[in-house]
Tab-separated table of N, CA and C in Angstrom:
chain	number	residue	atom	x	y	z
D	1	UNK	N	-8.804	-30.199	1.903
D	1	UNK	CA	-9.383	-29.054	4.187
D	1	UNK	C	-10.033	-29.427	3.555
D	2	UNK	N	-10.697	-29.856	4.603
D	2	UNK	CA	-12.244	-29.764	5.217
D	2	UNK	C	-12.971	-27.934	5.041
D	3	UNK	N	-13.994	-28.017	4.227
D	3	UNK	CA	-14.711	-26.806	4.427
D	3	UNK	C	-15.536	-26.779	5.415
D	4	UNK	N	-15.029	-25.847	6.299
D	4	UNK	CA	-16.153	-25.610	7.595
D	4	UNK	C	-16.644	-24.137	7.695
D	5	UNK	N	-16.334	-23.218	6.682
D	5	UNK	CA	-16.837	-22.108	6.899
D	5	UNK	C	-17.211	-22.073	5.475
D	6	UNK	N	-17.784	-20.639	5.030
D	6	UNK	CA	-17.648	-20.239	4.086
D	6	UNK	C	-16.851	-18.755	3.736
D	7	UNK	N	-16.294	-18.491	2.871
D	7	UNK	CA	-15.728	-17.219	3.079
D	7	UNK	C	-16.510	-15.867	4.019
D	8	UNK	N	-17.081	-15.328	2.951
D	8	UNK	CA	-17.830	-14.637	4.063
D	8	UNK	C	-18.632	-14.303	5.057
D	9	UNK	N	-18.685	-15.270	5.556
D	9	UNK	CA	-18.844	-16.154	7.392
D	9	UNK	C	-17.490	-15.260	8.128
D	10	UNK	N	-16.560	-14.868	7.544
D	10	UNK	CA	-15.293	-13.844	8.017
D	10	UNK	C	-16.177	-12.499	8.268
D	11	UNK	N	-16.989	-12.359	7.192
D	11	UNK	CA	-17.603	-10.833	8.549
D	11	UNK	C	-18.584	-10.542	8.943
D	12	UNK	N	-18.810	-9.575	9.924
D	12	UNK	CA	-19.835	-9.465	10.571
D	12	UNK	C	-21.159	-8.974	9.501
D	13	UNK	N	-22.162	-9.429	10.262
D	13	UNK	CA	-23.731	-9.125	9.677
D	13	UNK	C	-23.701	-7.716	8.863
D	14	UNK	N	-23.605	-7.587	7.680
D	14	UNK	CA	-23.891	-5.900	7.600
D	14	UNK	C	-24.852	-5.307	7.790
D	15	UNK	N	-26.109	-6.250	8.649
D	15	UNK	CA	-26.718	-5.051	9.437
D	15	UNK	C	-26.255	-4.451	10.155
D	16	UNK	N	-25.327	-4.827	10.773
D	16	UNK	CA	-24.481	-4.391	12.140
D	16	UNK	C	-23.719	-3.226	11.691
D	17	UNK	N	-24.238	-2.606	10.463
D	17	UNK	CA	-23.499	-1.042	10.178
D	17	UNK	C	-24.815	0.268	9.786
D	18	UNK	N	-24.443	1.188	10.792
D	18	UNK	CA	-25.272	2.248	10.327
D	18	UNK	C	-25.127	3.097	8.847
D	19	UNK	N	-25.395	3.634	8.303
D	19	UNK	CA	-25.111	4.153	7.107
D	19	UNK	C	-24.698	5.887	7.870
D	20	UNK	N	-23.744	6.458	7.221
D	20	UNK	CA	-23.355	7.645	8.075
D	20	UNK	C	-22.368	7.918	6.382
D	21	UNK	N	-22.553	9.639	6.434
D	21	UNK	CA	-21.377	10.660	5.438
D	21	UNK	C	-20.121	9.742	5.309
D	22	UNK	N	-19.356	9.165	6.259
D	22	UNK	CA	-18.459	8.259	6.176
D	22	UNK	C	-18.146	7.309	4.728
D	23	UNK	N	-17.093	7.728	4.115
D	23	UNK	CA	-16.263	7.424	2.896
D	23	UNK	C	-15.227	6.190	2.631
D	24	UNK	N	-15.385	5.809	2.241
D	24	UNK	CA	-13.870	5.509	1.910
D	24	UNK	C	-13.252	5.691	0.361
D	25	UNK	N	-11.847	5.889	1.135
D	25	UNK	CA	-11.050	6.293	0.150
D	25	UNK	C	-9.967	5.175	-0.998
D	26	UNK	N	-9.727	4.968	-1.614
D	26	UNK	CA	-8.851	4.456	-2.478
D	26	UNK	C	-7.858	4.376	-1.688
D	27	UNK	N	-7.022	3.094	-2.450
D	27	UNK	CA	-6.486	2.238	-1.479
D	27	UNK	C	-6.586	1.407	-0.644
D	28	UNK	N	-7.807	1.899	0.026
D	28	UNK	CA	-8.010	1.556	2.085
D	28	UNK	C	-8.772	0.018	1.932
D	29	UNK	N	-8.242	-1.160	0.845
D	29	UNK	CA	-8.913	-1.914	0.474
D	29	UNK	C	-8.541	-2.964	2.297
D	30	UNK	N	-6.817	-2.725	3.135
D	30	UNK	CA	-7.110	-3.357	3.831
D	30	UNK	C	-7.246	-3.091	5.209
D	31	UNK	N	-8.014	-1.665	5.301
D	31	UNK	CA	-8.348	-0.794	6.536
D	31	UNK	C	-9.944	-1.620	6.432
D	32	UNK	N	-10.642	-1.761	6.000
D	32	UNK	CA	-12.186	-2.090	4.637
D	32	UNK	C	-11.861	-3.698	5.458
D	33	UNK	N	-10.763	-4.491	5.197
D	33	UNK	CA	-11.023	-5.392	4.972
D	33	UNK	C	-11.143	-6.244	6.641
D	34	UNK	N	-10.591	-5.299	7.190
D	34	UNK	CA	-10.240	-5.372	9.025
D	34	UNK	C	-11.234	-5.199	9.282
D	35	UNK	N	-11.707	-3.725	8.988
D	35	UNK	CA	-13.236	-3.429	10.140
D	35	UNK	C	-14.630	-3.974	9.503
D	36	UNK	N	-14.513	-4.952	8.259
D	36	UNK	CA	-15.574	-5.525	8.085
D	36	UNK	C	-15.790	-7.037	8.445
D	37	UNK	N	-14.330	-7.703	9.136
D	37	UNK	CA	-14.226	-8.452	9.546
D	37	UNK	C	-14.934	-8.758	11.041
D	38	UNK	N	-15.318	-9.964	11.575
D	38	UNK	CA	-15.703	-10.882	12.878
D	38	UNK	C	-14.233	-10.958	13.763
D	39	UNK	N	-14.033	-10.301	15.075
D	39	UNK	CA	-13.376	-10.477	16.228
D	39	UNK	C	-12.397	-11.722	15.742
D	40	UNK	N	-13.435	-12.546	15.531
D	40	UNK	CA	-13.072	-13.887	15.679
D	40	UNK	C	-12.012	-14.564	14.176
D	41	UNK	N	-12.352	-13.533	13.191
D	41	UNK	CA	-11.306	-13.184	11.950
D	41	UNK	C	-9.544	-12.060	12.149
D	42	UNK	N	-8.822	-12.794	12.520
D	42	UNK	CA	-7.683	-12.480	12.816
D	42	UNK	C	-6.494	-12.100	11.453
D	43	UNK	N	-6.474	-10.714	11.114
D	43	UNK	CA	-5.776	-9.795	9.914
D	43	UNK	C	-4.021	-10.429	10.593
D	44	UNK	N	-3.372	-11.454	10.919
D	44	UNK	CA	-2.079	-11.709	10.359
D	44	UNK	C	-1.005	-11.711	10.599
D	45	UNK	N	-1.246	-11.356	9.002
D	45	UNK	CA	0.046	-10.703	8.453
D	45	UNK	C	-0.810	-9.938	7.131
D	46	UNK	N	-0.045	-8.656	6.380
D	46	UNK	CA	-0.845	-8.379	4.912
D	46	UNK	C	0.838	-7.550	4.965
D	47	UNK	N	0.352	-7.497	3.400
D	47	UNK	CA	1.202	-7.075	2.607
D	47	UNK	C	0.350	-5.826	1.510
D	48	UNK	N	0.844	-4.961	1.210
D	48	UNK	CA	0.670	-3.657	-0.044
D	48	UNK	C	1.240	-3.579	-1.105
D	49	UNK	N	1.176	-3.242	-1.784
D	49	UNK	CA	2.818	-3.258	-3.268
D	49	UNK	C	2.925	-1.168	-3.168
D	50	UNK	N	3.906	-0.834	-3.097
D	50	UNK	CA	4.081	0.277	-2.867
D	50	UNK	C	3.467	1.023	-4.277
D	51	UNK	N	3.570	2.285	-4.565
D	51	UNK	CA	2.043	2.918	-5.470
D	51	UNK	C	1.359	2.999	-5.800
D	52	UNK	N	0.723	3.725	-6.783
D	52	UNK	CA	-0.736	4.035	-7.293
D	52	UNK	C	-1.648	3.153	-6.918
D	53	UNK	N	-0.990	2.448	-7.940
D	53	UNK	CA	-1.770	0.931	-8.107
D	53	UNK	C	-1.242	-0.371	-7.903
D	54	UNK	N	-1.604	-1.374	-7.924
D	54	UNK	CA	-0.877	-2.310	-7.104
D	54	UNK	C	-1.883	-3.409	-5.836
D	55	UNK	N	-1.592	-4.467	-6.242
D	55	UNK	CA	-2.089	-5.440	-5.016
D	55	UNK	C	-2.200	-5.449	-3.946
D	56	UNK	N	-3.341	-6.164	-3.017
D	56	UNK	CA	-3.040	-5.844	-1.701
D	56	UNK	C	-3.463	-7.690	-1.423
D	57	UNK	N	-2.814	-7.761	0.083
D	57	UNK	CA	-3.241	-9.475	0.386
D	57	UNK	C	-2.793	-9.115	2.014
D	58	UNK	N	-3.853	-9.903	2.409
D	58	UNK	CA	-4.152	-10.215	3.910
D	58	UNK	C	-3.801	-12.200	4.278
D	59	UNK	N	-3.326	-12.886	5.807
D	59	UNK	CA	-3.081	-13.502	5.994
D	59	UNK	C	-4.581	-13.431	6.920
D	60	UNK	N	-5.852	-14.497	6.928
D	60	UNK	CA	-6.432	-14.347	8.177
D	60	UNK	C	-6.725	-15.484	8.758
D	61	UNK	N	-6.786	-15.229	10.572
D	61	UNK	CA	-6.216	-16.864	10.803
D	61	UNK	C	-8.568	-17.199	11.031
D	62	UNK	N	-9.014	-18.211	10.794
D	62	UNK	CA	-9.934	-18.040	11.252
D	62	UNK	C	-10.672	-19.742	11.425
D	63	UNK	N	-11.687	-20.011	13.091
D	63	UNK	CA	-11.949	-21.160	12.816
D	63	UNK	C	-10.447	-22.562	12.335
D	64	UNK	N	-9.333	-22.110	13.684
D	64	UNK	CA	-8.568	-23.043	12.910
D	64	UNK	C	-8.447	-23.493	11.248
D	65	UNK	N	-8.022	-22.574	10.658
D	65	UNK	CA	-7.616	-22.400	9.147
D	65	UNK	C	-7.440	-21.225	9.017
D	66	UNK	N	-6.691	-21.362	7.804
D	66	UNK	CA	-6.106	-19.690	7.396
D	66	UNK	C	-6.181	-19.148	6.161
D	67	UNK	N	-6.836	-17.718	5.886
D	67	UNK	CA	-7.372	-17.822	4.851
D	67	UNK	C	-6.419	-16.737	4.133
D	68	UNK	N	-5.468	-16.829	2.503
D	68	UNK	CA	-4.975	-15.696	1.961
D	68	UNK	C	-6.250	-14.846	1.691
D	69	UNK	N	-6.472	-13.155	1.591
D	69	UNK	CA	-7.144	-12.834	0.825
D	69	UNK	C	-5.804	-11.700	0.105
D	70	UNK	N	-6.838	-11.551	-1.406
D	70	UNK	CA	-6.378	-10.849	-1.882
D	70	UNK	C	-7.152	-9.691	-3.047
D	71	UNK	N	-6.821	-8.520	-3.377
D	71	UNK	CA	-7.105	-7.461	-3.959
D	71	UNK	C	-6.330	-6.421	-5.036
D	72	UNK	N	-7.012	-6.007	-5.233
D	72	UNK	CA	-6.201	-4.482	-6.009
D	72	UNK	C	-6.749	-3.284	-5.721
D	73	UNK	N	-5.575	-2.312	-5.848
D	73	UNK	CA	-6.315	-0.824	-5.257
D	73	UNK	C	-5.647	0.028	-6.698
D	74	UNK	N	-6.252	0.681	-6.368
D	74	UNK	CA	-6.493	2.038	-7.567
D	74	UNK	C	-6.091	3.437	-7.129
D	75	UNK	N	-5.665	4.770	-7.630
D	75	UNK	CA	-5.631	5.991	-7.189
D	75	UNK	C	-6.645	6.545	-7.263
D	76	UNK	N	-7.611	6.276	-8.021
D	76	UNK	CA	-8.765	7.392	-7.817
D	76	UNK	C	-9.825	6.428	-8.321
D	77	UNK	N	-11.305	6.480	-7.927
D	77	UNK	CA	-12.274	6.273	-8.056
D	77	UNK	C	-12.423	5.405	-9.508
D	78	UNK	N	-11.675	5.569	-10.770
D	78	UNK	CA	-11.911	5.258	-11.784
D	78	UNK	C	-11.184	3.958	-12.311
D	79	UNK	N	-10.123	3.872	-11.235
D	79	UNK	CA	-9.379	2.371	-10.570
D	79	UNK	C	-9.684	1.956	-9.168
D	80	UNK	N	-10.350	2.488	-8.917
D	80	UNK	CA	-10.282	1.965	-7.570
D	80	UNK	C	-11.541	1.723	-7.073
D	81	UNK	N	-12.053	0.363	-6.832
D	81	UNK	CA	-13.451	0.201	-6.792
D	81	UNK	C	-14.148	0.479	-5.679
D	82	UNK	N	-13.330	0.900	-4.298
D	82	UNK	CA	-13.579	1.405	-3.056
D	82	UNK	C	-13.890	2.680	-2.813
D	83	UNK	N	-12.762	3.548	-3.533
D	83	UNK	CA	-13.402	4.740	-3.368
D	83	UNK	C	-14.440	5.207	-3.629
D	84	UNK	N	-14.512	6.161	-2.147
D	84	UNK	CA	-16.251	6.899	-2.656
D	84	UNK	C	-17.294	6.050	-2.062
D	85	UNK	N	-16.976	4.801	-2.110
D	85	UNK	CA	-17.727	3.491	-0.940
D	85	UNK	C	-17.920	4.198	0.783
D	86	UNK	N	-19.414	4.299	0.569
D	86	UNK	CA	-20.392	4.178	1.721
D	86	UNK	C	-20.151	3.315	2.653
D	87	UNK	N	-20.188	2.767	3.849
D	87	UNK	CA	-19.822	2.168	4.779
D	87	UNK	C	-20.758	0.599	4.243
D	88	UNK	N	-22.137	0.961	3.718
D	88	UNK	CA	-22.740	-0.398	3.486
D	88	UNK	C	-22.428	-0.404	1.784
D	89	UNK	N	-21.713	0.330	0.946
D	89	UNK	CA	-21.425	-0.099	-0.510
D	89	UNK	C	-19.861	-0.516	-0.122
D	90	UNK	N	-19.251	-0.244	0.909
D	90	UNK	CA	-18.022	-0.572	1.044
D	90	UNK	C	-18.100	-2.162	1.429
D	91	UNK	N	-19.140	-2.859	2.470
D	91	UNK	CA	-19.202	-4.268	2.511
D	91	UNK	C	-19.712	-4.851	1.845
D	92	UNK	N	-20.445	-4.339	0.868
D	92	UNK	CA	-21.024	-5.162	-0.457
D	92	UNK	C	-19.657	-5.289	-1.497
D	93	UNK	N	-18.430	-4.672	-1.288
D	93	UNK	CA	-17.769	-4.594	-1.991
D	93	UNK	C	-16.395	-5.503	-1.018
D	94	UNK	N	-16.300	-5.154	-0.240
D	94	UNK	CA	-15.242	-5.944	0.736
D	94	UNK	C	-15.641	-7.971	0.112
D	95	UNK	N	-17.757	-8.050	0.673
D	95	UNK	CA	-18.245	-8.784	0.630
D	95	UNK	C	-17.782	-9.894	-0.875
D	96	UNK	N	-17.795	-9.310	-1.996
D	96	UNK	CA	-17.589	-9.407	-3.330
D	96	UNK	C	-16.226	-9.964	-3.264
D	97	UNK	N	-14.764	-9.560	-2.642
D	97	UNK	CA	-13.659	-10.394	-2.438
D	97	UNK	C	-13.645	-11.513	-2.291
D	98	UNK	N	-14.561	-11.854	-1.216
D	98	UNK	CA	-14.616	-13.376	-0.716
D	98	UNK	C	-15.098	-14.155	-1.063
D	99	UNK	N	-14.013	-14.821	-2.508
D	99	UNK	CA	-14.731	-15.226	-2.905
D	99	UNK	C	-13.473	-16.998	-3.798
D	100	UNK	N	-13.634	-17.796	-4.024
D	100	UNK	CA	-12.396	-18.815	-4.248
D	100	UNK	C	-12.007	-18.034	-5.303
D	101	UNK	N	-10.945	-17.850	-5.385
D	101	UNK	CA	-9.551	-17.040	-6.229
D	101	UNK	C	-8.953	-16.045	-6.073
D	102	UNK	N	-10.037	-15.322	-5.164
D	102	UNK	CA	-9.614	-14.340	-4.299
D	102	UNK	C	-9.452	-14.247	-3.129
D	103	UNK	N	-9.682	-15.932	-2.448
D	103	UNK	CA	-9.229	-16.349	-0.821
D	103	UNK	C	-9.081	-17.559	-1.434
D	104	UNK	N	-7.950	-17.913	-0.195
D	104	UNK	CA	-7.236	-19.606	-0.848
D	104	UNK	C	-7.034	-19.671	0.565
D	105	UNK	N	-7.884	-21.103	1.117
D	105	UNK	CA	-7.831	-21.724	2.048
D	105	UNK	C	-6.898	-22.476	2.610
D	106	UNK	N	-5.753	-22.430	3.982
D	106	UNK	CA	-5.096	-23.478	4.409
D	106	UNK	C	-4.841	-23.976	5.487
D	107	UNK	N	-4.300	-25.171	6.092
D	107	UNK	CA	-4.184	-26.121	6.845
D	107	UNK	C	-3.559	-25.101	7.861
D	108	UNK	N	-2.650	-24.672	7.611
D	108	UNK	CA	-1.315	-23.997	8.573
D	108	UNK	C	-0.780	-23.052	7.482
D	109	UNK	N	-0.124	-22.121	8.642
D	109	UNK	CA	1.046	-20.894	8.029
D	109	UNK	C	1.777	-21.279	7.019
D	110	UNK	N	2.280	-23.035	6.986
D	110	UNK	CA	3.416	-23.793	6.348
D	110	UNK	C	2.427	-23.985	4.880
D	111	UNK	N	1.874	-24.262	4.471
D	111	UNK	CA	0.818	-25.431	3.759
D	111	UNK	C	0.699	-23.784	3.158
D	112	UNK	N	0.152	-23.004	2.879
D	112	UNK	CA	0.394	-21.645	3.014
D	112	UNK	C	1.339	-21.420	1.818
D	113	UNK	N	2.438	-21.558	2.598
D	113	UNK	CA	3.357	-20.525	2.265
D	113	UNK	C	4.160	-21.970	1.322
D	114	UNK	N	3.960	-22.818	1.358
D	114	UNK	CA	3.809	-23.981	0.557
D	114	UNK	C	3.365	-23.576	-0.817
D	115	UNK	N	2.811	-23.215	-0.768
D	115	UNK	CA	1.571	-23.117	-2.191
D	115	UNK	C	1.727	-22.005	-2.708
D	116	UNK	N	1.939	-20.901	-1.654
D	116	UNK	CA	2.039	-19.613	-2.402
D	116	UNK	C	3.848	-19.970	-3.234
D	117	UNK	N	4.351	-20.375	-2.299
D	117	UNK	CA	6.104	-20.755	-3.470
D	117	UNK	C	6.357	-21.329	-4.279
D	118	UNK	N	5.308	-21.804	-5.016
D	118	UNK	CA	4.796	-23.139	-5.669
D	118	UNK	C	4.226	-22.740	-6.697
D	119	UNK	N	3.517	-21.443	-6.415
D	119	UNK	CA	1.498	-21.893	-7.302
D	119	UNK	C	2.022	-20.661	-8.504
D	120	UNK	N	1.374	-21.868	-9.477
D	120	UNK	CA	1.768	-20.944	-11.218
D	120	UNK	C	0.953	-19.982	-11.570
D	121	UNK	N	-0.026	-19.426	-10.476
D	121	UNK	CA	-1.116	-18.343	-10.385
D	121	UNK	C	-0.700	-17.247	-10.564
D	122	UNK	N	-1.328	-16.844	-11.511
D	122	UNK	CA	0.174	-15.257	-11.953
D	122	UNK	C	-1.149	-14.275	-11.326
D	123	UNK	N	-1.990	-14.989	-10.613
D	123	UNK	CA	-2.839	-13.494	-9.419
D	123	UNK	C	-2.122	-13.323	-8.107
D	124	UNK	N	-1.227	-14.322	-7.783
D	124	UNK	CA	-0.789	-14.832	-6.599
D	124	UNK	C	1.048	-14.135	-6.595
D	125	UNK	N	0.749	-13.695	-7.881
D	125	UNK	CA	2.400	-13.191	-8.327
D	125	UNK	C	3.053	-11.800	-7.244
D	126	UNK	N	2.508	-11.562	-6.992
D	126	UNK	CA	3.107	-9.420	-6.006
D	126	UNK	C	3.472	-10.463	-4.793
D	127	UNK	N	2.443	-10.771	-4.160
D	127	UNK	CA	3.257	-11.795	-3.161
D	127	UNK	C	3.522	-12.640	-2.678
D	128	UNK	N	3.780	-13.829	-4.193
D	128	UNK	CA	4.613	-14.571	-4.235
D	128	UNK	C	6.220	-13.965	-4.595
D	129	UNK	N	6.786	-12.757	-5.147
D	129	UNK	CA	7.818	-12.281	-5.320
D	129	UNK	C	8.271	-11.122	-4.436
D	130	UNK	N	7.422	-10.857	-3.277
D	130	UNK	CA	7.797	-10.459	-2.182
D	130	UNK	C	7.286	-10.728	-1.052
D	131	UNK	N	7.413	-11.930	-0.947
D	131	UNK	CA	7.152	-12.865	0.178
D	131	UNK	C	8.182	-12.940	1.196
D	132	UNK	N	8.669	-12.450	1.172
D	132	UNK	CA	10.188	-11.737	2.602
D	132	UNK	C	9.541	-10.630	3.095
D	133	UNK	N	8.219	-9.639	2.843
D	133	UNK	CA	8.157	-8.496	3.356
D	133	UNK	C	7.080	-9.022	3.965
D	134	UNK	N	6.251	-9.904	3.262
D	134	UNK	CA	4.911	-10.590	4.201
D	134	UNK	C	5.383	-11.760	5.111
D	135	UNK	N	5.937	-12.103	4.971
D	135	UNK	CA	6.183	-13.155	6.222
D	135	UNK	C	6.862	-12.586	6.997
D	136	UNK	N	8.011	-11.439	6.527
D	136	UNK	CA	8.040	-10.677	7.596
D	136	UNK	C	7.805	-9.566	8.534
D	137	UNK	N	6.543	-9.439	8.218
D	137	UNK	CA	5.550	-8.778	8.607
D	137	UNK	C	5.407	-6.838	8.658
D	138	UNK	N	6.750	-6.554	7.451
D	138	UNK	CA	6.745	-4.944	6.731
D	138	UNK	C	5.862	-4.895	6.698
């Protein structure tokens, strides 16, 4: 697929966020992702494993492409890098997840589905094993 944007381009500029007393909590990766995304980048599906720690995933539609994003969460600051982050540090954290390996780009949802269900990449195994929940939007 032709690359017509970098993953980080989906984020609003960091300068658009004013520092405040607000802090992110553990397990809020999906909320943080949506908070920092540009309005043109739409999360159309998401999935988070149940429990104190695990993986979370989002499918983002942007510029006629689909980006599958993943991250890991924990239950406290010792095992969740987002926990306790300020607005700007949270931005830096989410920006750090916008890399090849944490993100995969596709022309269509069907292409994403085909790749996911056939990949041997263990980093995506949790979504592959729970794809019915992701597909159904539960």
